[in-house]
Every structure is written in C-alpha cells, then in structure tokens.
C-alpha cells in the first residue's frame, strides 16, 4: 500500500521544498560566502549554477520521487525494475538515507545554538553587552556538552513530533503556519535593518561587481553552495516529490523553489549586513557571524533584544522546516519496508541521529583539538561528518542526473515532464552533460581536503567510471 499518499494541496510540494531549501545555508552561509568572494561576481556564478545545474537536477530528483511514488530507497528499487536498469542505481536511495542521517545529526546541534540565542535575546540577557562578553558567552556554550545536548535534544524532539504526526497533520499543517510566518519575520528584520543599520554599505558589500575578486575557489564555492542550498542529492526532495500531485508542473515548481530560495538568501544577506555594518562591526567568519557579530549588533540597537529574539526564531523555523525534510525520507522507508507505524519509524531515525549528534557536541569540548579523536583522525568528529556529507551530496546529485538523463526510459521521462520537446531536450542536455561535469568539478575540489593521493585518485577513477557507465546506459536507453 506504499505510495499513493498525495499532498492535500497542489501548492504543498512547493511549500515543503522551499521549507527544506531555506535553512542555515541561506541565513548564514550564503551572506558570508558572497562577501568573501567578490559580491556580485559570486552571485552571478551562483545564479548561473542554480539555473544550469541546480534547477535541472531539482527537476530530476522531484521526477524520480513522483514517478515512483515511494520513499527514495524503495522508489529507486522500483524504478530500476520498471525501467529495466541495473540494481546498482538503488545506491542513490541508500546514499541519500545515509547523508540525511549524518546531516540531521549535526544540523540539530547547530540549530540548538539558535535555540540558546533565542532564549538569551528574549530574556534580554545580552542588552548592552560588550564584544568580549558576547564572544565569551559563545565560547561558554561551546564548552558545555550538557547545555549543547539539552538544546540538541529539544530541537530534534520538536522536529520528530512534526514528522511523527504524518505528512498531512504534521508536515503540511506545520509548514502552512511556519513558512508564511518566516517570510513576515524576514521582512520585519530587513525593515529593522534598513532603519537601524546601513543598508547602503550592505548592498555595496553584496552586489558590487568585482570579477577580479573571484578566484577559482570562489567559483567552486558558488557551485557547492547552490547545491547545498537547494537540498539536492540526498533524497529529501525525492521523498517530498513522491507526494506531489501528477498534474503539477515539475519545471515551473522547480524554478519557483530556486527563485524563492535565492530571494531569501539575498534578503537575509541584506538584512544581516545592514545590521553588522550599521554597528560598525567586521563581517567576521564562520559561525561567529551569526552567533557573535550579529548578537553584538542587536545588543547595541533600539529594541535589539526583541528583534534579535524574533530573528533567531526565524533561524529556528528555517532550520526545523529543513530538518523535518531530513527525517521524512528515512522514516518513510522504514514504514514502507518494515511495516512500522510512522511514530515508530520516526523514533528510530531520530534517536539514532540524536546519538550521532553527540559526536558533534563533543567535537567542541571533550574531543576538541588535542584529544585522542583529533589525533587519530586529524580532525574533529564534526568536521569529519561534515566532510562526508560534502562528498555524498554532490555524489548523490551526480548519480541522480546520470540516472534521470541516461538510464530512465526517455519517453516516460518526457511524459512526466509534460512540456514541449525543445525544453525536454534542453533539460536532458543539462542533466546529461552540464550537470555531471559541473558536479564532478565541485566534487574533485572537495576531495583533496582529505590529503594525499588516495582520494584524488579515487575521485578521478570515479569520474571516468561514471562516464563509462553513462556510455553503456546510452546504448541501453536508445
Ligand atoms: N538546504 C539547507 C539549507 O540551506 C541545508 C540542506 C542541505 C538540507 N541538504 C539538505 C536540508 C537536505 C534538508 C535536506 O540550510
């Protein structure tokens, strides 16, 4: 009886996909990366990649979910049978499930920090605090495993509750309240930023076109970010696509998701940098931008505690609408495959991810630099998990593109896309060649971080293998 569950409203897929896409990646990572990489030039590459690679793969992933009408793992198994291709493609589903599990484990810990800051802001604890106090406060949080575990537990339990209530009562109703609220809050923070901050400097910082600042590294980061921000390659979009009504347009929906996601990133960037520049602060680096620099900006502004609290609620909401999309594919698989009830399936996934999350918690204190784990693996557990997901995500996207472009029966794909022939051909060209080439590029750039020759060699072999495979598929597809 798997499958024929469909969203109640035609627009819910859009809402859910936007909920998954808009997250920490938009509110924190995008603004910071843009500033670092030449502003307008970075945004140009980012937009091009979203358009030429992100949207086509988004369409492909949604399509896989909708034609199979099952969770990613079972869905891929089903498709390899009905389209008579190799069982090996099922690995797309498994890879997605593993990535979702890994991402959820650390996403929840980081979102827990936002929970802590929501509390600090709303209780007015940081009003008038100076830079030292605020930066010490962040260090104190990171030094406390119990405090971090507490917030991590709260956040993941809240996500589990929503998914456990089912796709209609839980996810659908949750998103229908949460998403509009998030957009209103984002607007409030932007207006506050314009009034109290320096929006001119922010716009200048973000949109000044300086192609000279854009290194090869910047190109690659722009491409990696466009991938991360659309939640591609890990089954989240596939799982939501399985509930998408057949009459909704894949292309139009994918374009809308990408547009809203990009718009949110830009508005968040404008708002955040208006505040940061308005307070005369540096643009900072890494986690510090959101958890040290921004709280400091709020500490000095009128109604800063209130607006800061509301801002961190925005971060929390964006994170929770992403984390539920990480739970859904695995939970749906457990329900389909082992006939579990939804609450049972959600509990298993969440308890496992929660336990895994403890590794991220201790990465900042007990197992920080200088301890056994660090010495053995050369990096913290958190960095290790993040690196793994940075490899799995493009890998999943690459396989999805190849599978949809080469392995599936193309007449079926065309029916599912339901658009004119020219667009079908354009899309197919993009997923067959442009997507795989671009993703391999990002992929090879991620890999050498592991040091040595082993991994780059594996990467190169992988690319060649994928190409050879695609050639074979071409024979069987035509
Ligand atoms: N897109 C999310 C963000 O911008 C992060 C993310 C990446 C994600 N892959 C995902 C979220 C898969 C949910 C599912 O923050």
PDB file of N, CA and C in Angstrom, residues 30 102 128 159 191 219 238 256 258 282 284 296 309 315 317 340 355 362 365 418 423-424 463 467:
ATOM      1  N   UNK A  30      25.272  31.694   2.974  1.00  0.00           N
ATOM      2  CA  UNK A  30      25.254  32.462   1.732  1.00  0.00           C
ATOM      3  C   UNK A  30      25.802  33.885   1.886  1.00  0.00           C
ATOM      4  N   UNK A 102      23.313  11.705   8.561  1.00  0.00           N
ATOM      5  CA  UNK A 102      24.507  12.429   9.009  1.00  0.00           C
ATOM      6  C   UNK A 102      24.244  13.923   9.149  1.00  0.00           C
ATOM      7  N   UNK A 128      23.058  45.582  25.802  1.00  0.00           N
ATOM      8  CA  UNK A 128      24.184  46.425  26.203  1.00  0.00           C
ATOM      9  C   UNK A 128      25.490  45.690  26.454  1.00  0.00           C
ATOM     10  N   UNK A 159      11.328  18.446  15.937  1.00  0.00           N
ATOM     11  CA  UNK A 159      11.252  18.019  14.533  1.00  0.00           C
ATOM     12  C   UNK A 159      10.550  16.669  14.439  1.00  0.00           C
ATOM     13  N   UNK A 191      13.402  45.385   7.361  1.00  0.00           N
ATOM     14  CA  UNK A 191      12.994  46.774   7.584  1.00  0.00           C
ATOM     15  C   UNK A 191      13.733  47.356   8.792  1.00  0.00           C
ATOM     16  N   UNK A 219      34.549  30.288  -7.478  1.00  0.00           N
ATOM     17  CA  UNK A 219      33.677  29.610  -8.450  1.00  0.00           C
ATOM     18  C   UNK A 219      33.143  28.317  -7.857  1.00  0.00           C
ATOM     19  N   UNK A 238      13.300  14.062  -3.210  1.00  0.00           N
ATOM     20  CA  UNK A 238      12.663  12.889  -3.809  1.00  0.00           C
ATOM     21  C   UNK A 238      11.478  12.438  -2.945  1.00  0.00           C
ATOM     22  N   UNK A 256      10.308  27.897  -9.282  1.00  0.00           N
ATOM     23  CA  UNK A 256       9.789  28.678  -8.155  1.00  0.00           C
ATOM     24  C   UNK A 256      10.599  28.410  -6.886  1.00  0.00           C
ATOM     25  N   UNK A 258      13.718  27.426  -6.622  1.00  0.00           N
ATOM     26  CA  UNK A 258      15.033  28.043  -6.746  1.00  0.00           C
ATOM     27  C   UNK A 258      14.941  29.558  -6.588  1.00  0.00           C
ATOM     28  N   UNK A 282      32.910  44.083  11.984  1.00  0.00           N
ATOM     29  CA  UNK A 282      33.526  43.364  10.873  1.00  0.00           C
ATOM     30  C   UNK A 282      32.583  42.258  10.386  1.00  0.00           C
ATOM     31  N   UNK A 284      33.268  39.321   9.864  1.00  0.00           N
ATOM     32  CA  UNK A 284      33.528  38.094  10.619  1.00  0.00           C
ATOM     33  C   UNK A 284      33.714  36.860   9.769  1.00  0.00           C
ATOM     34  N   UNK A 296      25.942  40.953  18.842  1.00  0.00           N
ATOM     35  CA  UNK A 296      26.555  42.218  19.263  1.00  0.00           C
ATOM     36  C   UNK A 296      25.850  43.402  18.624  1.00  0.00           C
ATOM     37  N   UNK A 309      15.542  38.386  19.166  1.00  0.00           N
ATOM     38  CA  UNK A 309      14.812  37.169  19.521  1.00  0.00           C
ATOM     39  C   UNK A 309      13.999  36.665  18.344  1.00  0.00           C
ATOM     40  N   UNK A 315      15.598  31.835  12.348  1.00  0.00           N
ATOM     41  CA  UNK A 315      16.636  30.838  12.099  1.00  0.00           C
ATOM     42  C   UNK A 315      16.143  29.452  12.512  1.00  0.00           C
ATOM     43  N   UNK A 317      13.023  28.382  12.831  1.00  0.00           N
ATOM     44  CA  UNK A 317      11.949  27.913  11.944  1.00  0.00           C
ATOM     45  C   UNK A 317      12.508  27.406  10.629  1.00  0.00           C
ATOM     46  N   UNK A 340       6.417  -0.550   9.743  1.00  0.00           N
ATOM     47  CA  UNK A 340       6.332   0.086  11.056  1.00  0.00           C
ATOM     48  C   UNK A 340       5.241   1.144  11.039  1.00  0.00           C
ATOM     49  N   UNK A 355      21.847  10.338  18.836  1.00  0.00           N
ATOM     50  CA  UNK A 355      23.064   9.738  19.394  1.00  0.00           C
ATOM     51  C   UNK A 355      24.281  10.130  18.567  1.00  0.00           C
ATOM     52  N   UNK A 362      30.502  16.814  21.326  1.00  0.00           N
ATOM     53  CA  UNK A 362      31.808  16.703  21.996  1.00  0.00           C
ATOM     54  C   UNK A 362      32.958  17.216  21.131  1.00  0.00           C
ATOM     55  N   UNK A 365      34.317  20.368  22.629  1.00  0.00           N
ATOM     56  CA  UNK A 365      34.839  20.414  24.005  1.00  0.00           C
ATOM     57  C   UNK A 365      35.657  19.160  24.334  1.00  0.00           C
ATOM     58  N   UNK A 418       6.101  16.555 -19.151  1.00  0.00           N
ATOM     59  CA  UNK A 418       4.894  17.152 -19.723  1.00  0.00           C
ATOM     60  C   UNK A 418       5.091  18.521 -20.347  1.00  0.00           C
ATOM     61  N   UNK A 423      12.115  22.129 -24.668  1.00  0.00           N
ATOM     62  CA  UNK A 423      12.522  22.210 -23.268  1.00  0.00           C
ATOM     63  C   UNK A 423      12.997  20.847 -22.777  1.00  0.00           C
ATOM     64  N   UNK A 424      12.321  19.776 -23.190  1.00  0.00           N
ATOM     65  CA  UNK A 424      12.744  18.439 -22.789  1.00  0.00           C
ATOM     66  C   UNK A 424      14.193  18.188 -23.220  1.00  0.00           C
ATOM     67  N   UNK A 463      35.070   9.524 -11.717  1.00  0.00           N
ATOM     68  CA  UNK A 463      34.557  10.316 -12.841  1.00  0.00           C
ATOM     69  C   UNK A 463      34.616   9.492 -14.122  1.00  0.00           C
ATOM     70  N   UNK A 467      31.466   8.139 -16.333  1.00  0.00           N
ATOM     71  CA  UNK A 467      31.350   8.429 -17.761  1.00  0.00           C
ATOM     72  C   UNK A 467      31.142   7.140 -18.556  1.00  0.00           C
TER      73      UNK A 467
END
